[in-house]
Coordinates of N, CA and C and ligand atoms in Angstrom, one line a residue:
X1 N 8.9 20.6 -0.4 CA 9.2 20.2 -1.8 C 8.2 20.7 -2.7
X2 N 8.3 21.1 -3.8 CA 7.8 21.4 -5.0 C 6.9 20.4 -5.7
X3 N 8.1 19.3 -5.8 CA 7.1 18.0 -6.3 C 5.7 17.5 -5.9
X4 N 5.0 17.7 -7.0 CA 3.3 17.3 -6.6 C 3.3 15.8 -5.9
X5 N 2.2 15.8 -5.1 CA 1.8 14.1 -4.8 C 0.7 13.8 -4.5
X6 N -0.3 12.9 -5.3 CA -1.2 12.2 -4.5 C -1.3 11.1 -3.9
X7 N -2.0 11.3 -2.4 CA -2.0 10.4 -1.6 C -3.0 9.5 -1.8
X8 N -3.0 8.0 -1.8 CA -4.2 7.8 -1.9 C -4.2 6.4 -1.2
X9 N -4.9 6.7 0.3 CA -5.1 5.7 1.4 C -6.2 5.2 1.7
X10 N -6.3 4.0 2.4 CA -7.4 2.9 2.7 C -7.1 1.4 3.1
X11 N -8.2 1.0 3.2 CA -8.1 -0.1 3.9 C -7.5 -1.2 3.0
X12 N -7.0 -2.5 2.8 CA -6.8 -3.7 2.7 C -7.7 -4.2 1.2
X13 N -7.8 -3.9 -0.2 CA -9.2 -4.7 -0.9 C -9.5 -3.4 -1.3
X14 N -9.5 -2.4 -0.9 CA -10.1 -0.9 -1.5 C -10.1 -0.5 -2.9
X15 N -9.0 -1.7 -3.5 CA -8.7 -1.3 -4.7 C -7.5 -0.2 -5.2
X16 N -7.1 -0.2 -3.9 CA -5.7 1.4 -4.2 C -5.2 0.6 -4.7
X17 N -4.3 -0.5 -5.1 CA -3.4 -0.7 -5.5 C -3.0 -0.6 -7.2
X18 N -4.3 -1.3 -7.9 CA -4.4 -0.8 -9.4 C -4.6 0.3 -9.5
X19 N -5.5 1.3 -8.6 CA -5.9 2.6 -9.1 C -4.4 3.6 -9.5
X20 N -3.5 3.2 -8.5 CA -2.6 3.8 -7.6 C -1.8 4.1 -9.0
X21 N -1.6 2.4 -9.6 CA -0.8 2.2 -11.2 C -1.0 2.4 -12.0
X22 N -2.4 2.7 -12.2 CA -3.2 3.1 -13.6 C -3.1 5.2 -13.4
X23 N -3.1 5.6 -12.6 CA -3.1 6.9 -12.0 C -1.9 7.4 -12.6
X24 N -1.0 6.5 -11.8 CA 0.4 6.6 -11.8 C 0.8 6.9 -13.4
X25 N 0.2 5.8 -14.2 CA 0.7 5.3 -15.5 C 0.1 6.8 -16.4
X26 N -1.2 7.2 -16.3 CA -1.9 8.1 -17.0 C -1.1 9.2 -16.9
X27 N -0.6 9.4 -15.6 CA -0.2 11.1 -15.5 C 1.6 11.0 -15.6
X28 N 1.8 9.9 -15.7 CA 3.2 9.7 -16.2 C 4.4 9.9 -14.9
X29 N 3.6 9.6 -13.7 CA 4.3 9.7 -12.1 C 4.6 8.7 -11.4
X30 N 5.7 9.2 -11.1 CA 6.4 7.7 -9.9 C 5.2 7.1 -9.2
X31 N 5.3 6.1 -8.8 CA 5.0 5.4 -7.9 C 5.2 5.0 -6.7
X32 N 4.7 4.7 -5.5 CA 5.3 4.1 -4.1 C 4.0 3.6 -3.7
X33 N 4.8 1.9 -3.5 CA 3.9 1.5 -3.0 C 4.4 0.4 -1.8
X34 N 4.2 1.8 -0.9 CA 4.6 1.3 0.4 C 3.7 0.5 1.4
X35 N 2.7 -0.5 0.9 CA 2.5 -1.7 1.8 C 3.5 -2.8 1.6
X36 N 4.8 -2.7 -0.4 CA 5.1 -3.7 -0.8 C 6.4 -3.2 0.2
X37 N 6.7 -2.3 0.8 CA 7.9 -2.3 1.8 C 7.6 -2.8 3.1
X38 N 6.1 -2.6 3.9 CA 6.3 -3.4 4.9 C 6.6 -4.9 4.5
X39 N 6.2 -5.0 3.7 CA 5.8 -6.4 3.3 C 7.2 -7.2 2.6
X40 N 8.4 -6.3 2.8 CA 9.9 -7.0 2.1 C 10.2 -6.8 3.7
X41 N 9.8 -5.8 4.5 CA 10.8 -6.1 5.8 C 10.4 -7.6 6.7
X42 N 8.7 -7.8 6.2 CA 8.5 -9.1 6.7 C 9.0 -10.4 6.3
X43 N 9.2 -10.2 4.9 CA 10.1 -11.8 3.8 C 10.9 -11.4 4.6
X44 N 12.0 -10.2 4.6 CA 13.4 -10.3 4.3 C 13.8 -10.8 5.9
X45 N 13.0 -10.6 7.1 CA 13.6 -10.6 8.5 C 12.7 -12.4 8.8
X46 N 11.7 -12.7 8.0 CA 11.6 -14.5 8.3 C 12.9 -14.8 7.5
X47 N 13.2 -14.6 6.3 CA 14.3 -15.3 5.6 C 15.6 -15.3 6.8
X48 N 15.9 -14.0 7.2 CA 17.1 -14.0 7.9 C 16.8 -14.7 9.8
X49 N 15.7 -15.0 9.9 CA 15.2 -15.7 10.9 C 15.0 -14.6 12.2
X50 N 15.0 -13.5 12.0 CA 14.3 -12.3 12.6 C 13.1 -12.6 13.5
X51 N 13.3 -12.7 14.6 CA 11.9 -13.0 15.4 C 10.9 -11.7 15.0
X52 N 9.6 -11.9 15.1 CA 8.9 -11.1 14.4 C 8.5 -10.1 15.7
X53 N 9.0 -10.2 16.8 CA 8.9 -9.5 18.3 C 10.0 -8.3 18.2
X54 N 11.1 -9.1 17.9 CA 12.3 -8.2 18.1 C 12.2 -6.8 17.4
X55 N 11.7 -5.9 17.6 CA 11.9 -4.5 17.2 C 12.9 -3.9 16.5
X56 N 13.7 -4.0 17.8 CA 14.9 -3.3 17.2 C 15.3 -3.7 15.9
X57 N 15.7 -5.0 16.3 CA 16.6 -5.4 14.9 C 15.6 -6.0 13.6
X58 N 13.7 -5.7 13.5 CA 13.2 -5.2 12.9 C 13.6 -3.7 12.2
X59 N 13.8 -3.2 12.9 CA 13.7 -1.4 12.2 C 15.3 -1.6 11.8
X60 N 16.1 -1.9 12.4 CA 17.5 -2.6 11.8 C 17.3 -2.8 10.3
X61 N 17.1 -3.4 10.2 CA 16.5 -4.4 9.1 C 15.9 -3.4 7.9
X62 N 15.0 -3.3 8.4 CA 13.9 -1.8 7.3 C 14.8 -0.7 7.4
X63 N 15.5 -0.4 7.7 CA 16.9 0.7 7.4 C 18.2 0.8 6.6
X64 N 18.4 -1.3 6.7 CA 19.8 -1.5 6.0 C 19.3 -2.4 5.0
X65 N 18.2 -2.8 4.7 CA 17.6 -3.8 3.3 C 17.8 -3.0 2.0
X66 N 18.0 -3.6 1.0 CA 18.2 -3.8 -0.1 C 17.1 -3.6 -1.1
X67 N 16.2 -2.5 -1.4 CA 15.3 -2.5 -2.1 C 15.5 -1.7 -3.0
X68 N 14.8 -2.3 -4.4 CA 14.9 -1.8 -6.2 C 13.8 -2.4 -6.4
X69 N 12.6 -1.3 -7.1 CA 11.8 -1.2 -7.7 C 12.0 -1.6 -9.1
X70 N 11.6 -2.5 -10.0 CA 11.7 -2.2 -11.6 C 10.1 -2.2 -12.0
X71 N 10.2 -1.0 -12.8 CA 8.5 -1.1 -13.2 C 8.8 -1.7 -14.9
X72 N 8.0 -2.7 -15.2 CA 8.0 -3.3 -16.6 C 7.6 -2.5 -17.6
X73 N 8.3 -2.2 -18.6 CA 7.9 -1.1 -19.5 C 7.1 -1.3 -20.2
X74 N 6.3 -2.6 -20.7 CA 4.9 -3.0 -21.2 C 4.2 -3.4 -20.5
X75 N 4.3 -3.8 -19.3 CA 2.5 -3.6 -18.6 C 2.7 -2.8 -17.5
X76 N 3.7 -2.1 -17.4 CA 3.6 -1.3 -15.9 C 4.2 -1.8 -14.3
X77 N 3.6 -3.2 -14.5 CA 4.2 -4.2 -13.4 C 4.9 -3.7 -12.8
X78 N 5.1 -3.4 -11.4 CA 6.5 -3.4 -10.6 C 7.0 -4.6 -9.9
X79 N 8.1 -5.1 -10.3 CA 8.9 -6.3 -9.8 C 10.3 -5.8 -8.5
X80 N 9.8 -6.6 -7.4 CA 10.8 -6.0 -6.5 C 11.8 -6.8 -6.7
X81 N 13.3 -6.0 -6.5 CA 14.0 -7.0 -5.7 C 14.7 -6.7 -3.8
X82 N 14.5 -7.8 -3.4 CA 15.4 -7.7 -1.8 C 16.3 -8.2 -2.3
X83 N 17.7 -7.3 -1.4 CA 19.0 -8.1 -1.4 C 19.5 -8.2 -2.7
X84 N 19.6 -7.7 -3.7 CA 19.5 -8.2 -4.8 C 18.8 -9.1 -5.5
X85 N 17.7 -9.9 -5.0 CA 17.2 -11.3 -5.3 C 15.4 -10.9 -5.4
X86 N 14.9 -10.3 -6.7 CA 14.0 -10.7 -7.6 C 13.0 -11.9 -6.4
X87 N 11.7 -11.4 -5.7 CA 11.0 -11.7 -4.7 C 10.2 -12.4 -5.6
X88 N 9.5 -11.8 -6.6 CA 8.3 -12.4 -7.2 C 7.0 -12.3 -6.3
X89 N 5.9 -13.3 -6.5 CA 5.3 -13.4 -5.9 C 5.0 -13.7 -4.4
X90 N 6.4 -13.7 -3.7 CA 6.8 -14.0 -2.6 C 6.1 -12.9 -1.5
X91 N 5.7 -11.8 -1.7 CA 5.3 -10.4 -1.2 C 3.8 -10.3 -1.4
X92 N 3.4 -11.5 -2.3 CA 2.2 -11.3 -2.5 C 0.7 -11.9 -1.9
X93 N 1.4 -12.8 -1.0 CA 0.7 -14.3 -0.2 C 0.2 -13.4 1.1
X94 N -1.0 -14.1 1.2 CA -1.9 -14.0 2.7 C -1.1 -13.9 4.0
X95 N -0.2 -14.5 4.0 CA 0.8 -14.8 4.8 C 1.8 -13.6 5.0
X96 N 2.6 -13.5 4.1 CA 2.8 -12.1 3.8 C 2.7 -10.7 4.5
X97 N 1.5 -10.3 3.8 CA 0.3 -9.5 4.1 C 0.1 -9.3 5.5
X98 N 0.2 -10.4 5.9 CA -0.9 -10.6 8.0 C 0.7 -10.2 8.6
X99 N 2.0 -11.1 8.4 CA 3.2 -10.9 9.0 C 3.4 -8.7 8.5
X100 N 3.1 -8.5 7.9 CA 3.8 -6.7 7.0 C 2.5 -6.2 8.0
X101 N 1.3 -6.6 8.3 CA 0.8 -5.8 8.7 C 1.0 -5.8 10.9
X102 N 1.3 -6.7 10.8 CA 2.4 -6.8 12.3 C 3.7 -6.2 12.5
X103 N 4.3 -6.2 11.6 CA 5.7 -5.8 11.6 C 5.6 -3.8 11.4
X104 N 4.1 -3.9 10.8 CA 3.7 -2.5 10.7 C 3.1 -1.8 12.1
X105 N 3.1 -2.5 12.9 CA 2.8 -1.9 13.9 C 3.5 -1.5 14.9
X106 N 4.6 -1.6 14.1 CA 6.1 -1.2 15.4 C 6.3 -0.3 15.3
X107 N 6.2 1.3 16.0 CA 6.9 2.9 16.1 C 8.1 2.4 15.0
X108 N 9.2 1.9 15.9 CA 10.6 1.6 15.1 C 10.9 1.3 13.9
X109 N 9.7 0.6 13.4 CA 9.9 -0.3 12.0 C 9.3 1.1 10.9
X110 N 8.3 1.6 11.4 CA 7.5 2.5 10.7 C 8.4 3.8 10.3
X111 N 9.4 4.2 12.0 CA 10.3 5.7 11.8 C 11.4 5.0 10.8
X112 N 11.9 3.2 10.5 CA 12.4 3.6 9.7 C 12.6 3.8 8.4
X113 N 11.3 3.4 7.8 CA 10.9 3.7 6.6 C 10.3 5.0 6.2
X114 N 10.6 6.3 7.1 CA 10.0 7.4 6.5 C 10.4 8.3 5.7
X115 N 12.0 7.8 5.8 CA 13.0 8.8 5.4 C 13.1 7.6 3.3
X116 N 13.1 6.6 3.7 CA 13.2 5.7 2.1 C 11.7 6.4 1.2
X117 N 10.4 6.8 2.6 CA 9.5 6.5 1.7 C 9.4 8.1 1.0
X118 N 9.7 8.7 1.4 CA 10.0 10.6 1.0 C 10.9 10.6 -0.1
X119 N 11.8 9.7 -0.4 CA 12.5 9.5 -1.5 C 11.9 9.4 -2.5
X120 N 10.7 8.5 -2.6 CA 10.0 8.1 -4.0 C 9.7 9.6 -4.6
X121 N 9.7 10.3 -3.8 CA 9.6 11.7 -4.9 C 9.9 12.9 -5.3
X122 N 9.6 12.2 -6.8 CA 10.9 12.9 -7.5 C 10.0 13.5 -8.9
X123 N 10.5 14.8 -9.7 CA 9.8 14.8 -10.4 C 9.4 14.0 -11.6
X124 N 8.5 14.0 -12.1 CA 7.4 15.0 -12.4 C 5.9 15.4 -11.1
X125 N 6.3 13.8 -10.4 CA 5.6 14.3 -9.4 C 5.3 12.4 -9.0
X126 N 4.5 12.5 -7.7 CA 4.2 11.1 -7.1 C 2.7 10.8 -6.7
X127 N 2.7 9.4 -7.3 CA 1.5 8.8 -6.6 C 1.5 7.6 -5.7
X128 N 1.1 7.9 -4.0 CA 1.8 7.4 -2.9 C 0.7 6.6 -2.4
X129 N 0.4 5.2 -2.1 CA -0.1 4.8 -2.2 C 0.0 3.7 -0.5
X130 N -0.6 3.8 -0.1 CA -1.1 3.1 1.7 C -1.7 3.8 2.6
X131 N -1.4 3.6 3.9 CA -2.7 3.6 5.0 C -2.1 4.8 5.5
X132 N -1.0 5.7 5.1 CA -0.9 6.6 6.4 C -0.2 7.8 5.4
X133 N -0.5 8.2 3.8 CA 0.1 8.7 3.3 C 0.0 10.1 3.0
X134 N -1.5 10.4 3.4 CA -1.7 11.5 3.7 C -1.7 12.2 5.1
X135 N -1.6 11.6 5.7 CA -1.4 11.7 7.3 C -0.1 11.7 7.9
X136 N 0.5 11.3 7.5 CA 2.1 11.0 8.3 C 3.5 11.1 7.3
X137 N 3.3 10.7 6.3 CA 4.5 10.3 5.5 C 4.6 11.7 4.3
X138 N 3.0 12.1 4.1 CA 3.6 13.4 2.7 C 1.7 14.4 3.7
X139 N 2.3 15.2 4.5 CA 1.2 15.8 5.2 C 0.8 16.9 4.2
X140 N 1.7 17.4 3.5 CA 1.8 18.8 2.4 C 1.4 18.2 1.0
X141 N 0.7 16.6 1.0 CA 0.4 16.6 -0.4 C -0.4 17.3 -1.1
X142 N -0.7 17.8 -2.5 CA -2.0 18.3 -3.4 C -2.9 18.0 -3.1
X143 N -3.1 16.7 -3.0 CA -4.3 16.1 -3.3 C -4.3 14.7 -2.5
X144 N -5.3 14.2 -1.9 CA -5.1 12.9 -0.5 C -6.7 12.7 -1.0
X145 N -6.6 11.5 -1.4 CA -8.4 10.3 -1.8 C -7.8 9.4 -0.5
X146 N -8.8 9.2 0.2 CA -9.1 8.2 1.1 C -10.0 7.1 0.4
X147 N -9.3 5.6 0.3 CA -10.7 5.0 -0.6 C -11.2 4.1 0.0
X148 N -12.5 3.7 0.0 CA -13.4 2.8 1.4 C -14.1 2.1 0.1
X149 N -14.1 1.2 1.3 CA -15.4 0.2 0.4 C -15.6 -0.7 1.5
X150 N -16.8 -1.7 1.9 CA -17.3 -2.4 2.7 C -16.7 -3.6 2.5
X151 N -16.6 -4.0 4.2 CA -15.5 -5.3 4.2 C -16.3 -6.6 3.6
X152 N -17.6 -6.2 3.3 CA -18.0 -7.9 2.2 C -17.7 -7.8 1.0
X153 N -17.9 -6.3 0.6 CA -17.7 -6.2 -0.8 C -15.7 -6.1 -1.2
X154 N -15.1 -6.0 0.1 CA -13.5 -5.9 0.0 C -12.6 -7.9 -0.2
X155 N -14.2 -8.5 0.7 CA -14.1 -9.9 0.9 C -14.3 -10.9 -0.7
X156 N -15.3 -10.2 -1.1 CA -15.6 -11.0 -2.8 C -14.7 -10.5 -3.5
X157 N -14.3 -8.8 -3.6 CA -12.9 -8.9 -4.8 C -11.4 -9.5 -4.6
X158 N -11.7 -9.9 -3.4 CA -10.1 -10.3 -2.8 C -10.8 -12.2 -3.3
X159 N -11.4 -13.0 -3.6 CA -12.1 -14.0 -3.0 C -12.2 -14.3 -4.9
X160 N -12.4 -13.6 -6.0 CA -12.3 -13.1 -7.4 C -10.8 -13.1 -8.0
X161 N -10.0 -12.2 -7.5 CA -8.3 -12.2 -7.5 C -7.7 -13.2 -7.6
X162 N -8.5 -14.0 -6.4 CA -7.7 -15.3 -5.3 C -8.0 -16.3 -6.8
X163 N -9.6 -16.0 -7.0 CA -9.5 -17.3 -8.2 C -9.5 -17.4 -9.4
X164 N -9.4 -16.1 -9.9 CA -8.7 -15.7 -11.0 C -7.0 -16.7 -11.3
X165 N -6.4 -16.6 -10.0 CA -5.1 -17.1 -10.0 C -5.5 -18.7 -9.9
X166 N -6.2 -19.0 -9.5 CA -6.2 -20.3 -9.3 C -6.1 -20.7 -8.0
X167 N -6.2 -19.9 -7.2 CA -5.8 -19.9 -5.2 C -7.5 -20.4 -5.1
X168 N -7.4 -21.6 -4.2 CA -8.9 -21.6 -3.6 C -9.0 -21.0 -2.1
X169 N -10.0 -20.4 -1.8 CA -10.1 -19.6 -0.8 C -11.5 -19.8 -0.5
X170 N -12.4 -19.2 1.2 CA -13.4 -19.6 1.0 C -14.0 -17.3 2.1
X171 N -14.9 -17.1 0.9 CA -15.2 -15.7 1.7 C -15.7 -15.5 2.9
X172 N -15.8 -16.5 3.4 CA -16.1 -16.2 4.9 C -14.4 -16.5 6.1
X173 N -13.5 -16.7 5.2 CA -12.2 -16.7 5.8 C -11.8 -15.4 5.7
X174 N -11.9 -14.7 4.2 CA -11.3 -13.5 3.5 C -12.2 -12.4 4.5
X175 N -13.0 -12.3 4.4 CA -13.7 -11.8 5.7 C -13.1 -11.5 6.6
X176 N -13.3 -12.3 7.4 CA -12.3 -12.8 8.6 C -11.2 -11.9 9.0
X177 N -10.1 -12.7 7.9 CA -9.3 -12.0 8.0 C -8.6 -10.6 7.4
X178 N -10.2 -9.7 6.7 CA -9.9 -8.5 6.2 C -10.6 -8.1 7.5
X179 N -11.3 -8.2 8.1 CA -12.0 -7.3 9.2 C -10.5 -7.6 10.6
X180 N -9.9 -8.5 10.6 CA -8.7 -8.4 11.7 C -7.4 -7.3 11.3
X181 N -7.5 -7.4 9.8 CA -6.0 -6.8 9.2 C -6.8 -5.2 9.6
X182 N -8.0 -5.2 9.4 CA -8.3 -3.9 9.5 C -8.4 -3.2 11.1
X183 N -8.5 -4.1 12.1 CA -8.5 -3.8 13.3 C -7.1 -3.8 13.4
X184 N -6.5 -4.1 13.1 CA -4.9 -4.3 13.6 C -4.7 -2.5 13.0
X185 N -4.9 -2.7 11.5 CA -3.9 -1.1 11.2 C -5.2 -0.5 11.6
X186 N -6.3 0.0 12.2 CA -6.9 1.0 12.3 C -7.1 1.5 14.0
X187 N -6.4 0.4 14.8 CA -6.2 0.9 16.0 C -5.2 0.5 16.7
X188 N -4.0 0.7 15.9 CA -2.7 0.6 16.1 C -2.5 2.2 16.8
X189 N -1.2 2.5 17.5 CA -0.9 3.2 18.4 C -0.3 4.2 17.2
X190 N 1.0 4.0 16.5 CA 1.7 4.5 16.2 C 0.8 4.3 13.8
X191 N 0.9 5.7 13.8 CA 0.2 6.2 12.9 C -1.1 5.2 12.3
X192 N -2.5 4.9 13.2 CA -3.0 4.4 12.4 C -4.2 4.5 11.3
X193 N -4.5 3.5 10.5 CA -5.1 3.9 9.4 C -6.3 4.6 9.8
X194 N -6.4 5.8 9.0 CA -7.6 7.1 9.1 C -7.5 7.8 8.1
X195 N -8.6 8.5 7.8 CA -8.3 9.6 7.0 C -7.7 11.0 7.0
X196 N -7.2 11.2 6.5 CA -6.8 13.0 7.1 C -7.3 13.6 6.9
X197 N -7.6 14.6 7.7 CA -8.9 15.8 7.9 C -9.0 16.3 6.6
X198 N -7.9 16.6 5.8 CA -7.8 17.1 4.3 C -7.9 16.2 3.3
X199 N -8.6 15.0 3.8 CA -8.9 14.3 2.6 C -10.1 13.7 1.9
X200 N -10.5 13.3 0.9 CA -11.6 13.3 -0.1 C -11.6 11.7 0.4
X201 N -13.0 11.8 0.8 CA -13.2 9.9 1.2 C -14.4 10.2 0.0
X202 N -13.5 8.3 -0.6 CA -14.1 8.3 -1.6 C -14.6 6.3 -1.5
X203 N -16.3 5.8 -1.4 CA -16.8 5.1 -1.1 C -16.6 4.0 -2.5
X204 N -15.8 2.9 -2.5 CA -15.7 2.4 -4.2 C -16.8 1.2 -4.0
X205 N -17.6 0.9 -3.1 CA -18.0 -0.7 -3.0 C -19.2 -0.3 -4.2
X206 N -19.1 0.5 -4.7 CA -20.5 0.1 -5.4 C -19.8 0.7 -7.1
X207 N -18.9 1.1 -7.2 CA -17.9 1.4 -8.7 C -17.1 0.8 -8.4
X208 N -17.1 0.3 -10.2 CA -16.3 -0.3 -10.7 C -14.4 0.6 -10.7
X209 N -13.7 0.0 -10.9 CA -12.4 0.4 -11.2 C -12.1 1.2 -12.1
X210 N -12.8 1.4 -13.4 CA -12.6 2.0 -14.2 C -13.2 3.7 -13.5
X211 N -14.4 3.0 -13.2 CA -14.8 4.5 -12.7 C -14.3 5.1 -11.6
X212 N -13.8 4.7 -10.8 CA -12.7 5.0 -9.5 C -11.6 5.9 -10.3
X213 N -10.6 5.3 -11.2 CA -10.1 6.0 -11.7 C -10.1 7.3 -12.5
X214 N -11.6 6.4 -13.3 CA -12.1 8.0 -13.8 C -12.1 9.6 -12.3
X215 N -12.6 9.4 -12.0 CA -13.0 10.2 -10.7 C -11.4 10.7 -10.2
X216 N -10.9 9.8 -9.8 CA -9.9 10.2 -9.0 C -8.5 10.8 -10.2
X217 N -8.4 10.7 -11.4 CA -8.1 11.9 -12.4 C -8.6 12.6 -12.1
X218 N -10.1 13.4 -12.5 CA -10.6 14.6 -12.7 C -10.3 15.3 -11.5
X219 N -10.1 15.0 -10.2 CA -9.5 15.7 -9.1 C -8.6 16.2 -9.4
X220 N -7.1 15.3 -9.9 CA -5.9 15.6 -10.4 C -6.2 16.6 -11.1
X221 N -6.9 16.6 -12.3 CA -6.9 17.9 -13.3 C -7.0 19.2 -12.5
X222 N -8.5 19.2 -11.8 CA -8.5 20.3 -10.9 C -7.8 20.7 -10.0
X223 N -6.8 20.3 -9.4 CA -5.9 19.9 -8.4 C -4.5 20.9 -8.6
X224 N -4.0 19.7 -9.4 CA -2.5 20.2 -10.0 C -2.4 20.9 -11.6
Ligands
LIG1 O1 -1.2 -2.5 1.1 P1 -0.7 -3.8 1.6 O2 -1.7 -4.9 1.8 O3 0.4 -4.3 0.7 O4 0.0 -3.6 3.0 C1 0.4 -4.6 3.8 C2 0.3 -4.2 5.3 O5 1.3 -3.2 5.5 C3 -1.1 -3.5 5.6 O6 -2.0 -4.4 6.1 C4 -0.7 -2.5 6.7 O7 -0.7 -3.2 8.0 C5 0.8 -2.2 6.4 N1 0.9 -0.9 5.8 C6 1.0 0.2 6.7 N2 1.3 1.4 6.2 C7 1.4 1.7 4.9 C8 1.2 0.6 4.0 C9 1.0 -0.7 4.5 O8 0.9 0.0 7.9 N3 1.6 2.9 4.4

């Protein structure tokens, strides 16, 4: 394919997910943000009472679901819907998250979202955003940032977020359970989180967001 794309993978807290939108937004490029797809096969298969074991009729499931992006044309926001039915913040809970990152570790679940996630691009071009996107899902991208940051400093911005919203949480849980999510997808069998040989690891624990983004444009310029 012709269509440009940057990849940009990492752990859990890295910060990819604003960078990913603000990237997205500047260069005027689709988006995919395929953690929020593991993370509709996990709602949509507890809603339908889907044992979270059963494979098959996991990848079932991640094959014949019902997924529409709407991105908000004043702030950017993307609002999913499953099934027709507008999730909200339902995709966005701790809970969530821990179930999408199990459900992510199925061969089955993963082959069947490869063919939905190749779809996101389209021109003018894509910015593809999770753990395996330069490695498995767009191997021929332009341009692949790997982005790291240390799991205490991934534990306070998630621990900041949490109370920004009003969620009380305590950082030695967020911890916890960012150093397990990160064992789970980094030594999973079937595609796990790494960098690809071709890609630009880039350390954010000590930059701010703004500067992340700065950086990771000026690649683009030189890039594409
Ligand atoms: O990025 P996000 O936290 O939304 O992803 C939720 C989970 O989905 C991750 O912890 C990971 O296990 C899984 N995931 C994945 N591959 C991707 C994106 C997300 O395995 N490309």
């Amino acid at each position: 394919s012709e269509v440009p794309v940057l990849t940009l993978d990492g752990p859990s807290g890295s910060g990819k997910g604003t960078i990913a939108s603000r990237v997205a937004r500047t260069l005027g490029w689709h988006l995919l943000d395929s953690g929020a797809l593991y993370r509709l096969v996990a709602l949509g298969a507890a809603r339908r009472g889907i044992p979270m074991e059963d494979e098959a009729a996991l990848a079932d499931y991640a094959l014949q679901m019902d997924v529409v992006f709407e991105v908000q044309p004043d702030s950017g926001e993307v609002l999913a819907k499953l099934d027709g039915e507008a999730v909200g913040d339902a995709i966005r809970t701790e809970q969530c998250g821990n179930d999408a990152s199990k459900v992510a570790a199925l061969g089955p679940v993963r082959e069947a979202l490869l063919q939905r996630q190749r779809d996101f691009r389209r021109p003018p071009g894509l910015v593809a955003d999770g753990r395996d996107m330069g490695t498995t899902v767009f191997p021929d991208a332009g341009l692949k940032i790997y982005l790291t940051a240390s799991a205490e400093v991934r534990a306070e911005r998630r621990y900041k977020q949490l109370k920004e919203k009003g969620i009380s949480a305590s950082v030695a849980d967020l911890f916890r359970e960012i150093a397990e999510r990160d064992a789970r997808d980094t030594e999973r069998r079937s595609s796990p989180l790494k960098p690809a040989t071709d890609a630009l690891v880039l350390d954010t624990s000590s930059l701010d967001i703004n500067q992340v983004v700065d950086q990771v444009l000026e690649q683009c310029r030189e890039r594409f």
